[in-house]
Amino acid sequence: MLYLITFDHAVFTSPLSVGELLVKQEDGEAGDQLSFARMQDPIHPDNVLQPALRNGFKHPEGLMVDASLVDIMSQPHLLEQSSASQLNLESQLEELETGTVPVQDASFGREQDQLARDARLDHGEALNWANTARRDLLERPINNELQKHWDAKGN
């Protein structure tokens, strides 16, 4: 899948892969002949623009970039959102608990607590990996030709 960020920072998608794009370009098809649809789910334009400036492709309306690079940029935020949702759910479940736990259910409760601690550790590790991948992507140099294309009509 490809993303297109237009000069006015609108974000669109196409089901084409980078490989398919390169074949079309090799066959002489211009980028403006590709069909893009407006994003249904909101995505931060900077999560598209930053990788597009480093590893993207020129388009008459802006820049195109492979979706996997946008995913790298978006992953830390998505993990933080899922963690917040999980903590909110845990809080709601704790409010529902009333009274003492019967002895026969005590081991189940300890097991659930351990699973929750393990999940938080897994989340922390995943978040560290996602932040590292995002930082590595942003450390790549900006492609001067793509920057000139963007600056000519964008910002």
Coordinates of C-alpha atoms in Angstrom, one line a residue:
M1 CA 0.0 0.0 0.0
L2 CA 1.1 3.5 -0.7
Y3 CA 0.3 6.8 1.0
L4 CA 0.1 10.1 -0.7
I5 CA 0.5 13.3 1.3
T6 CA -0.6 16.3 -0.7
F7 CA 0.9 19.8 -0.5
D8 CA -2.0 20.9 1.7
H9 CA -1.2 17.9 4.1
A10 CA -4.2 15.8 3.2
V11 CA -3.4 12.0 3.3
F12 CA -4.6 9.5 0.7
T13 CA -4.0 5.8 0.1
S14 CA -3.6 3.4 -2.8
P15 CA -3.5 -0.4 -2.7
L16 CA -0.5 -0.3 -5.0
S17 CA 2.8 -1.6 -3.7
V18 CA 6.1 0.1 -4.3
G19 CA 7.0 -2.7 -6.7
E20 CA 3.8 -2.1 -8.7
L21 CA 4.5 1.6 -8.7
L22 CA 8.0 1.1 -10.0
V23 CA 6.7 -1.2 -12.8
K24 CA 4.1 1.4 -13.8
Q25 CA 6.8 4.1 -13.8
E26 CA 9.0 1.8 -16.0
D27 CA 6.1 1.4 -18.3
G28 CA 5.9 5.2 -18.7
E29 CA 2.8 5.7 -16.5
A30 CA 2.9 9.0 -14.6
G31 CA 2.1 9.2 -10.9
D32 CA -0.9 11.4 -11.5
Q33 CA -2.6 8.5 -13.3
L34 CA -2.7 6.5 -10.0
S35 CA -5.9 6.4 -8.1
F36 CA -5.8 7.3 -4.4
A37 CA -8.6 7.4 -1.8
R38 CA -8.9 9.7 1.1
M39 CA -7.9 8.1 4.4
Q40 CA -10.9 6.9 6.5
D41 CA -8.9 6.7 9.7
P42 CA -7.1 9.8 10.8
I43 CA -3.4 9.7 10.5
H44 CA -1.0 12.4 11.5
P45 CA 0.4 14.0 8.3
D46 CA 3.9 14.2 9.8
N47 CA 3.9 10.4 10.1
V48 CA 3.6 10.4 6.3
L49 CA 5.7 13.4 5.4
Q50 CA 8.8 12.5 7.3
P51 CA 9.4 9.1 5.7
A52 CA 8.2 10.4 2.4
L53 CA 11.0 13.1 2.5
R54 CA 13.5 10.3 3.1
N55 CA 12.3 7.3 1.0
G56 CA 9.4 8.6 -1.0
F57 CA 8.4 9.3 -4.6
K58 CA 7.4 12.5 -6.3
H59 CA 3.8 12.9 -7.2
P60 CA 2.3 16.0 -8.9
E61 CA 0.1 16.6 -5.9
G62 CA 2.8 15.9 -3.2
L63 CA 4.8 12.9 -2.1
M64 CA 4.1 9.1 -2.1
V65 CA 5.6 6.7 0.4
D66 CA 5.4 3.0 1.3
A67 CA 2.9 2.2 4.0
S68 CA 5.4 0.2 6.0
L69 CA 7.4 3.3 6.7
V70 CA 4.3 5.2 7.8
D71 CA 3.5 2.2 10.1
I72 CA 6.9 2.6 11.7
M73 CA 6.2 6.3 12.4
S74 CA 2.7 5.5 13.8
Q75 CA 3.5 2.5 15.9
P76 CA 4.6 4.2 19.2
H77 CA 1.5 6.3 19.3
L78 CA -0.8 3.2 18.6
L79 CA 1.0 1.2 21.4
E80 CA 0.5 4.1 23.8
Q81 CA -3.2 4.3 23.0
S82 CA -3.7 0.6 23.4
S83 CA -1.9 0.7 26.8
A84 CA -4.1 3.5 28.0
S85 CA -7.2 1.6 26.9
Q86 CA -6.0 -1.5 28.7
L87 CA -5.3 0.5 31.9
N88 CA -8.7 2.1 31.7
L89 CA -10.3 -1.4 31.4
E90 CA -8.3 -2.7 34.3
S91 CA -9.5 0.2 36.4
Q92 CA -13.1 -0.4 35.5
L93 CA -12.8 -4.1 36.3
E94 CA -11.2 -3.3 39.7
E95 CA -14.2 -1.1 40.5
L96 CA -16.5 -4.1 39.9
E97 CA -14.7 -6.3 42.4
T98 CA -16.4 -6.3 45.7
G99 CA -15.6 -8.2 48.9
T100 CA -13.0 -10.8 49.6
V101 CA -11.8 -13.5 47.2
P102 CA -12.9 -17.1 48.2
V103 CA -9.9 -19.3 49.0
Q104 CA -10.5 -21.6 46.1
D105 CA -10.2 -18.6 43.7
A106 CA -7.1 -17.1 45.2
S107 CA -4.6 -18.9 42.9
F108 CA -6.7 -17.8 39.9
G109 CA -6.4 -14.2 41.1
R110 CA -2.6 -14.5 41.5
E111 CA -2.3 -16.0 38.0
Q112 CA -4.3 -13.2 36.5
D113 CA -2.2 -10.6 38.3
Q114 CA 1.0 -12.3 36.9
L115 CA -0.5 -12.3 33.4
A116 CA -1.2 -8.6 33.7
R117 CA 2.3 -7.8 34.9
D118 CA 3.8 -9.9 32.0
A119 CA 1.6 -8.0 29.5
R120 CA 2.8 -4.7 30.8
L121 CA 6.4 -5.9 30.5
D122 CA 5.7 -7.1 26.9
H123 CA 4.1 -3.7 26.1
G124 CA 7.1 -1.8 27.5
E125 CA 9.5 -3.9 25.3
A126 CA 7.3 -3.4 22.2
L127 CA 7.2 0.3 22.8
N128 CA 11.0 0.5 23.2
W129 CA 11.4 -1.4 19.9
A130 CA 8.8 0.8 18.2
N131 CA 10.5 4.0 19.4
T132 CA 13.9 2.8 18.3
A133 CA 12.6 1.9 14.8
R134 CA 11.0 5.4 14.6
R135 CA 14.1 7.1 15.7
D136 CA 16.2 5.1 13.2
L137 CA 13.9 6.1 10.4
L138 CA 14.1 9.8 11.3
E139 CA 17.9 9.6 11.4
R140 CA 18.0 8.7 7.8
P141 CA 19.0 11.7 5.6
I142 CA 16.4 13.6 3.8
N143 CA 16.5 13.2 0.0
N144 CA 17.3 16.7 -1.4
E145 CA 15.3 16.1 -4.6
L146 CA 12.2 15.2 -2.6
Q147 CA 12.7 18.1 -0.3
K148 CA 13.0 20.5 -3.2
H149 CA 9.8 19.0 -4.7
W150 CA 8.0 19.5 -1.4
D151 CA 9.4 23.0 -0.9
A152 CA 8.5 24.1 -4.4
K153 CA 4.7 23.7 -3.7
G154 CA 4.4 22.5 -0.1
N155 CA 4.8 23.6 3.5

